Coordinates of C-alpha atoms and ligand atoms in Angstrom, one line a residue:
X1 CA 81.6 -68.8 -334.4
X2 CA 84.6 -66.1 -333.8
X3 CA 83.1 -64.6 -330.9
X4 CA 81.9 -68.1 -329.6
X5 CA 85.5 -69.2 -329.4
X6 CA 86.5 -65.2 -328.2
X7 CA 84.0 -65.3 -325.2
X8 CA 85.3 -68.6 -323.9
X9 CA 88.3 -66.7 -323.6
X10 CA 87.1 -64.4 -320.9
X11 CA 84.7 -66.5 -319.1
X12 CA 87.4 -69.2 -318.7
X13 CA 90.1 -66.3 -317.7
X14 CA 87.6 -64.9 -315.3
X15 CA 86.9 -68.2 -313.7
X16 CA 90.0 -68.9 -313.4
X17 CA 90.9 -65.1 -310.8
X18 CA 88.4 -66.4 -308.4
X19 CA 90.7 -70.5 -308.3
X20 CA 91.5 -70.9 -304.8
X21 CA 92.3 -74.0 -305.1
X22 CA 93.9 -76.7 -306.7
X23 CA 90.2 -78.9 -306.9
X24 CA 88.2 -76.2 -308.2
X25 CA 91.0 -75.6 -310.8
X26 CA 91.1 -79.3 -312.3
X27 CA 87.1 -78.8 -311.8
X28 CA 87.7 -75.8 -314.4
X29 CA 90.5 -77.2 -316.6
X30 CA 86.9 -80.2 -317.5
X31 CA 84.4 -77.7 -317.8
X32 CA 86.5 -75.8 -321.0
X33 CA 89.2 -78.0 -322.5
X34 CA 87.5 -81.6 -321.6
X35 CA 86.4 -84.7 -324.2
X36 CA 82.7 -83.0 -323.4
X37 CA 84.2 -79.5 -322.3
X38 CA 83.1 -76.1 -323.8
X39 CA 85.5 -75.3 -326.1
X40 CA 85.0 -79.6 -328.1
X41 CA 81.2 -78.1 -328.1
X42 CA 82.2 -74.8 -330.7
X43 CA 84.5 -76.6 -331.7
X44 CA 81.9 -79.3 -333.4
X45 CA 80.2 -76.5 -335.2
X46 CA 83.6 -76.9 -337.3
X47 CA 82.1 -79.3 -339.7
X48 CA 79.7 -77.2 -340.5
X49 CA 81.7 -73.8 -341.9
X50 CA 82.5 -73.5 -345.1
X51 CA 85.2 -75.0 -346.8
X52 CA 87.4 -71.6 -346.6
X53 CA 86.9 -70.6 -343.8
X54 CA 87.5 -74.3 -341.4
X55 CA 92.1 -72.8 -341.5
X56 CA 91.6 -70.1 -339.7
X57 CA 89.3 -71.0 -337.2
X58 CA 90.6 -73.7 -336.4
X59 CA 94.2 -72.1 -335.6
X60 CA 91.9 -70.0 -333.6
X61 CA 90.6 -73.0 -331.8
X62 CA 94.3 -74.1 -331.5
X63 CA 95.1 -70.2 -330.2
X64 CA 92.0 -70.1 -327.2
X65 CA 92.7 -73.6 -326.1
X66 CA 97.1 -72.5 -326.1
X67 CA 96.4 -69.2 -324.0
X68 CA 94.4 -71.6 -321.8
X69 CA 96.4 -74.2 -320.4
X70 CA 99.7 -71.6 -320.5
X71 CA 96.5 -70.2 -317.7
X72 CA 95.6 -72.4 -315.8
X73 CA 99.5 -74.5 -315.6
X74 CA 100.3 -70.6 -314.4
X75 CA 97.4 -70.8 -311.4
X76 CA 98.6 -74.2 -310.4
X77 CA 102.2 -73.1 -310.3
X78 CA 100.7 -70.5 -307.9
X79 CA 99.1 -72.2 -306.1
X80 CA 101.3 -74.7 -306.2
X81 CA 103.9 -72.7 -304.1
X82 CA 101.4 -70.6 -302.1
X83 CA 100.6 -74.0 -300.4
X84 CA 104.1 -73.5 -299.7
X85 CA 104.7 -70.7 -298.1
X86 CA 102.0 -71.1 -296.0
X87 CA 102.5 -74.6 -294.7
X88 CA 106.6 -73.1 -294.0
X89 CA 104.9 -69.9 -292.0
X90 CA 103.0 -72.3 -290.5
X91 CA 106.0 -73.9 -288.4
X92 CA 108.0 -71.3 -286.9
X93 CA 112.1 -72.2 -287.5
X94 CA 114.4 -70.0 -285.3
X95 CA 117.6 -70.0 -287.6
X96 CA 119.2 -68.8 -284.1
X97 CA 118.0 -71.4 -281.5
X98 CA 121.4 -72.4 -280.2
X99 CA 121.6 -76.8 -281.8
X100 CA 120.7 -79.7 -279.7
X101 CA 124.0 -79.9 -277.2
X102 CA 124.8 -83.4 -277.8
X103 CA 126.9 -84.9 -273.9
X104 CA 130.2 -85.6 -274.7
X105 CA 132.3 -87.3 -271.6
X106 CA 135.5 -86.2 -269.8
X107 CA 138.8 -87.8 -268.9
X108 CA 138.1 -89.0 -265.0
X109 CA 139.7 -87.4 -262.1
X110 CA 142.9 -90.5 -260.6
X111 CA 143.5 -90.7 -264.9
X112 CA 143.7 -86.7 -265.2
X113 CA 145.9 -86.4 -261.9
X114 CA 147.9 -89.7 -264.1
X115 CA 148.2 -88.1 -267.2
X116 CA 149.7 -85.6 -265.2
X117 CA 151.9 -87.2 -262.9
X118 CA 153.8 -89.2 -266.1
X119 CA 153.7 -86.4 -268.3
X120 CA 156.0 -85.4 -265.1
X121 CA 158.2 -88.3 -265.2
X122 CA 158.3 -88.7 -268.9
X123 CA 160.5 -85.1 -268.9
X124 CA 162.8 -86.3 -266.5
X125 CA 163.3 -89.1 -268.3
X126 CA 161.2 -91.3 -267.0
X127 CA 159.9 -94.2 -269.3
X128 CA 156.9 -95.4 -268.4
X129 CA 155.0 -98.5 -268.7
X130 CA 152.1 -101.9 -267.4
X131 CA 152.8 -105.2 -266.1
X132 CA 149.6 -107.9 -265.4
X133 CA 146.9 -107.3 -262.8
X134 CA 146.8 -110.6 -262.1
X135 CA 150.3 -111.6 -261.2
X136 CA 151.7 -114.7 -260.4
X137 CA 152.8 -115.3 -257.3
X138 CA 156.9 -115.1 -257.7
X139 CA 156.6 -111.2 -259.5
X140 CA 154.4 -110.2 -256.8
X141 CA 155.9 -111.8 -253.9
X142 CA 159.4 -113.7 -253.9
X143 CA 161.8 -111.5 -256.5
X144 CA 160.4 -108.9 -254.1
X145 CA 162.3 -110.7 -251.3
X146 CA 159.3 -111.2 -249.3
X147 CA 159.5 -115.2 -247.9
X148 CA 157.0 -117.2 -248.0
X149 CA 155.8 -116.4 -243.7
X150 CA 155.3 -112.8 -244.9
X151 CA 152.4 -111.2 -243.6
X152 CA 151.0 -109.5 -246.8
X153 CA 151.1 -113.4 -248.5
X154 CA 147.8 -113.4 -246.2
X155 CA 144.9 -114.6 -247.3
X156 CA 144.3 -111.2 -245.8
X157 CA 145.9 -109.2 -248.2
X158 CA 145.8 -110.9 -250.9
X159 CA 143.8 -112.2 -253.6
X160 CA 144.1 -115.8 -254.8
X161 CA 143.2 -117.1 -258.7
X162 CA 141.3 -120.1 -257.5
X163 CA 143.6 -122.9 -258.8
X164 CA 144.9 -121.3 -260.6
X165 CA 149.0 -122.2 -261.6
X166 CA 150.8 -120.3 -263.5
X167 CA 151.1 -121.3 -267.0
X168 CA 154.9 -121.1 -267.0
X169 CA 155.8 -123.0 -263.8
X170 CA 159.2 -124.8 -265.0
X171 CA 161.7 -122.1 -266.6
X172 CA 162.1 -121.1 -262.5
X173 CA 163.5 -123.1 -259.6
X174 CA 160.9 -122.8 -257.3
X175 CA 158.5 -121.8 -259.8
X176 CA 155.8 -118.7 -260.1
X177 CA 152.8 -120.1 -257.7
X178 CA 149.6 -119.7 -258.1
X179 CA 148.0 -116.6 -259.4
X180 CA 147.2 -113.3 -257.2
X181 CA 145.5 -110.1 -258.4
X182 CA 148.9 -108.1 -257.8
X183 CA 148.9 -106.2 -254.4
X184 CA 150.8 -103.8 -255.7
X185 CA 152.6 -102.0 -259.6
X186 CA 156.4 -103.4 -257.5
X187 CA 156.2 -106.8 -259.0
X188 CA 156.9 -104.3 -262.8
X189 CA 160.4 -103.5 -261.1
X190 CA 161.4 -107.0 -261.9
X191 CA 159.8 -108.1 -264.6
X192 CA 161.6 -104.8 -266.4
X193 CA 164.9 -105.2 -265.1
X194 CA 164.4 -108.6 -267.1
X195 CA 163.2 -106.8 -269.9
X196 CA 165.5 -104.1 -270.3
X197 CA 168.4 -104.8 -267.6
X198 CA 170.3 -101.6 -266.3
X199 CA 170.0 -99.1 -266.8
X200 CA 166.9 -98.4 -266.6
X201 CA 164.1 -95.0 -265.6
X202 CA 160.5 -95.8 -265.3
X203 CA 157.9 -95.2 -264.0
X204 CA 155.0 -97.9 -264.0
X205 CA 150.9 -96.8 -263.2
X206 CA 148.4 -98.6 -262.7
X207 CA 145.2 -100.7 -260.8
X208 CA 146.5 -102.9 -257.8
X209 CA 143.9 -105.1 -255.5
X210 CA 143.9 -105.7 -251.7
X211 CA 141.3 -108.1 -250.3
X212 CA 140.1 -105.6 -247.5
X213 CA 137.0 -104.4 -246.0
X214 CA 135.8 -100.8 -247.1
X215 CA 136.0 -97.8 -246.3
X216 CA 135.8 -94.1 -246.8
X217 CA 140.2 -94.6 -246.9
X218 CA 140.1 -98.0 -247.6
X219 CA 138.9 -99.7 -250.5
X220 CA 139.4 -103.2 -252.4
X221 CA 140.8 -101.8 -255.2
X222 CA 143.0 -98.2 -255.8
X223 CA 146.2 -97.5 -257.8
X224 CA 149.4 -96.8 -257.9
X225 CA 152.9 -95.8 -259.0
X226 CA 156.0 -97.4 -259.3
X227 CA 158.9 -95.9 -259.6
X228 CA 162.4 -96.9 -260.5
X229 CA 165.9 -95.9 -261.5
X230 CA 168.9 -98.1 -261.6
X231 CA 172.1 -96.3 -263.2
X232 CA 175.8 -96.2 -261.9
X233 CA 176.6 -94.6 -259.0
X234 CA 172.7 -93.7 -258.1
X235 CA 172.1 -92.8 -255.1
X236 CA 169.2 -91.8 -251.8
X237 CA 169.7 -88.1 -253.1
X238 CA 169.2 -88.3 -256.6
X239 CA 166.1 -89.6 -255.4
X240 CA 165.0 -86.5 -252.7
X241 CA 165.6 -84.5 -255.6
X242 CA 163.5 -86.7 -258.3
X243 CA 161.2 -86.3 -255.9
X244 CA 161.0 -82.2 -254.5
X245 CA 161.2 -81.7 -257.8
X246 CA 157.7 -83.9 -258.8
X247 CA 155.7 -82.6 -256.7
X248 CA 157.2 -79.0 -256.8
X249 CA 156.5 -79.6 -260.9
X250 CA 152.6 -81.5 -258.9
X251 CA 151.8 -78.6 -257.7
X252 CA 153.1 -75.2 -259.2
X253 CA 154.3 -74.3 -255.3
X254 CA 157.9 -75.2 -254.0
X255 CA 157.6 -78.7 -252.0
X256 CA 160.1 -79.8 -249.0
X257 CA 160.7 -83.4 -248.8
X258 CA 161.1 -85.5 -245.8
X259 CA 162.8 -88.9 -245.8
X260 CA 161.9 -91.4 -242.4
X261 CA 163.6 -94.8 -241.9
X262 CA 161.0 -97.5 -243.1
X263 CA 160.9 -101.6 -244.1
X264 CA 159.8 -102.8 -247.3
X265 CA 162.0 -106.3 -247.9
X266 CA 162.1 -105.0 -251.4
X267 CA 164.8 -102.4 -250.2
X268 CA 167.8 -101.8 -247.9
X269 CA 167.9 -99.3 -247.0
X270 CA 164.5 -98.8 -247.0
X271 CA 162.6 -94.7 -246.4
X272 CA 159.4 -93.2 -245.4
X273 CA 159.5 -90.2 -248.2
X274 CA 156.5 -87.0 -246.2
X275 CA 156.7 -84.1 -248.0
X276 CA 155.5 -80.6 -246.6
X277 CA 152.7 -79.4 -245.9
X278 CA 150.6 -77.3 -248.8
X279 CA 148.9 -75.4 -246.8
X280 CA 150.0 -74.4 -243.1
X281 CA 153.9 -74.5 -245.5
X282 CA 155.6 -77.1 -243.0
X283 CA 154.2 -74.8 -240.4
X284 CA 152.0 -77.0 -239.2
X285 CA 150.0 -74.2 -238.4
X286 CA 147.4 -72.4 -240.6
X287 CA 146.5 -69.0 -239.3
X288 CA 148.0 -69.3 -236.3
X289 CA 144.9 -72.5 -235.8
X290 CA 146.4 -76.7 -236.6
X291 CA 146.4 -77.4 -239.6
X292 CA 143.8 -79.4 -240.4
X293 CA 146.0 -82.4 -243.8
X294 CA 149.7 -82.6 -241.4
X295 CA 147.1 -82.7 -238.4
X296 CA 150.0 -79.6 -236.9
X297 CA 152.8 -81.8 -237.7
X298 CA 153.4 -79.6 -241.4
X299 CA 154.7 -83.3 -242.8
X300 CA 152.4 -84.8 -244.9
X301 CA 153.5 -88.9 -245.5
X302 CA 153.5 -89.0 -249.1
X303 CA 155.4 -92.9 -250.1
X304 CA 157.2 -95.7 -249.4
X305 CA 160.5 -95.8 -250.7
X306 CA 164.7 -97.7 -250.9
X307 CA 167.9 -98.3 -252.8
X308 CA 166.6 -101.8 -254.6
X309 CA 167.4 -105.1 -252.5
X310 CA 170.2 -106.7 -254.9
X311 CA 167.6 -109.6 -253.7
X312 CA 165.7 -107.7 -255.8
X313 CA 168.7 -107.2 -259.4
X314 CA 170.1 -110.5 -258.9
X315 CA 165.8 -111.6 -260.0
X316 CA 166.2 -108.6 -262.7
X317 CA 169.2 -110.3 -264.3
X318 CA 171.2 -107.3 -263.3
X319 CA 174.3 -107.1 -261.0
X320 CA 174.6 -105.8 -257.6
X321 CA 177.8 -104.5 -258.2
X322 CA 178.3 -102.9 -261.2
X323 CA 174.8 -101.4 -260.6
X324 CA 172.5 -99.8 -257.8
X325 CA 168.9 -97.9 -257.6
X326 CA 166.8 -97.2 -256.3
X327 CA 162.6 -97.6 -256.2
X328 CA 159.5 -96.1 -254.8
X329 CA 155.7 -96.2 -254.7
X330 CA 153.2 -94.3 -254.1
X331 CA 149.2 -94.2 -254.0
X332 CA 148.2 -92.1 -257.2
X333 CA 144.3 -92.9 -255.0
X334 CA 145.8 -91.4 -252.6
X335 CA 147.3 -88.4 -254.7
X336 CA 144.1 -87.4 -256.7
X337 CA 141.9 -87.3 -253.1
X338 CA 144.7 -85.0 -251.6
X339 CA 144.4 -82.7 -255.2
X340 CA 140.6 -82.4 -255.1
X341 CA 139.9 -82.6 -251.8
X342 CA 137.8 -85.6 -251.9
X343 CA 136.9 -87.7 -248.7
X344 CA 135.7 -91.3 -249.3
X345 CA 137.6 -93.8 -251.2
X346 CA 134.3 -95.8 -252.3
X347 CA 134.0 -92.2 -254.9
X348 CA 135.8 -92.9 -256.9
X349 CA 135.6 -96.0 -258.2
X350 CA 132.0 -95.9 -258.0
X351 CA 130.8 -94.9 -261.4
X352 CA 129.0 -92.4 -260.3
X353 CA 127.8 -89.2 -262.9
X354 CA 127.2 -86.7 -260.1
X355 CA 130.2 -87.4 -258.2
X356 CA 133.4 -87.5 -261.8
X357 CA 131.0 -84.4 -263.4
X358 CA 132.5 -82.3 -260.6
X359 CA 136.0 -82.4 -262.8
Ligands
DAH1 N1 154.9 -101.6 -253.0 C1 154.7 -100.6 -251.8 C2 153.3 -100.9 -250.8 O1 152.4 -100.7 -252.0 C3 154.9 -99.4 -251.5 C4 156.7 -99.5 -252.0 C5 157.6 -98.9 -251.0 C6 157.1 -98.9 -252.7 C7 158.3 -98.9 -250.6 C8 158.4 -99.3 -253.2 C9 159.4 -99.6 -252.3 O2 159.9 -99.2 -254.9 O3 160.9 -98.5 -252.3 O4 153.0 -100.2 -250.2

């Protein structure tokens, strides 16, 4: 019996060496250690042994069983490990390939320029404010001394909100009138004066709307920046200085400004401000060719401005005998177009990624 057990162990271990997969391993286990397996068969002879031999043989058979079980378990681990390695080697994983980049958006060119404008004015001590895009006729027109028969109030130029009166028409003589999409950022001047009084120093960037046929240089929606500075002893000289400084910082090179007479009902006197052409530096000529940016004049038309009208100060509750100042308004959309050489205004609000990805 002793020999039988030894032979069984040798045969089993030898058979084990040739095993290549888990299925054959399982079969081998059943063959040797199963209920009807070879070991059980040998153990059946145990009861026929003389009593004194039984314990020794019992021990030996347990040892054989343990040895085989251990060998089978080791083989199983080895097979599982081999399988995993094979799986991994089949799938080539290159750790040096960069990951898939996630596409993130960026700031629209118009907002980029707006942020620059805000930063510069903020550095010069101006606050940045907002106002409503849906505005009352009062703030958009009357509060700014724009009379009822002014051509700007024509249905052709202004979007009126159908059947919509200002909610709070009681507190002001004449009322607030109908609601409109603001045609400029100037109404926020009166709102600022009402709210903060004088002195005040503020810029108001924002969207404005005009009922216009669109083409490469006209759009129903565009952006402006309003400026308002009210204090004691303020002159047009301050306006000239502030604007020359603003444009110089914005363009990163010395820029000159000039005034021309202009008319806006909410300023007196009113003016137009031009800045010296960046391309030909005010000469009207670029390398002996007529400059295309300023059309040979040396100057680029930039904005409307003027000394704030008494009526506007009064509308804002500020005493014109104590305070005076100036206001300006320029096109942020146009400034963005000049900055980037964009020739069609409609591209800016088109939502076309091929356009905005360029900036
Ligand atoms: N609101 C004017 C417009 O939309 C621009 C403007 C002109 C604003 C003169 C001002 C100003 O504050 O003083 O054309």
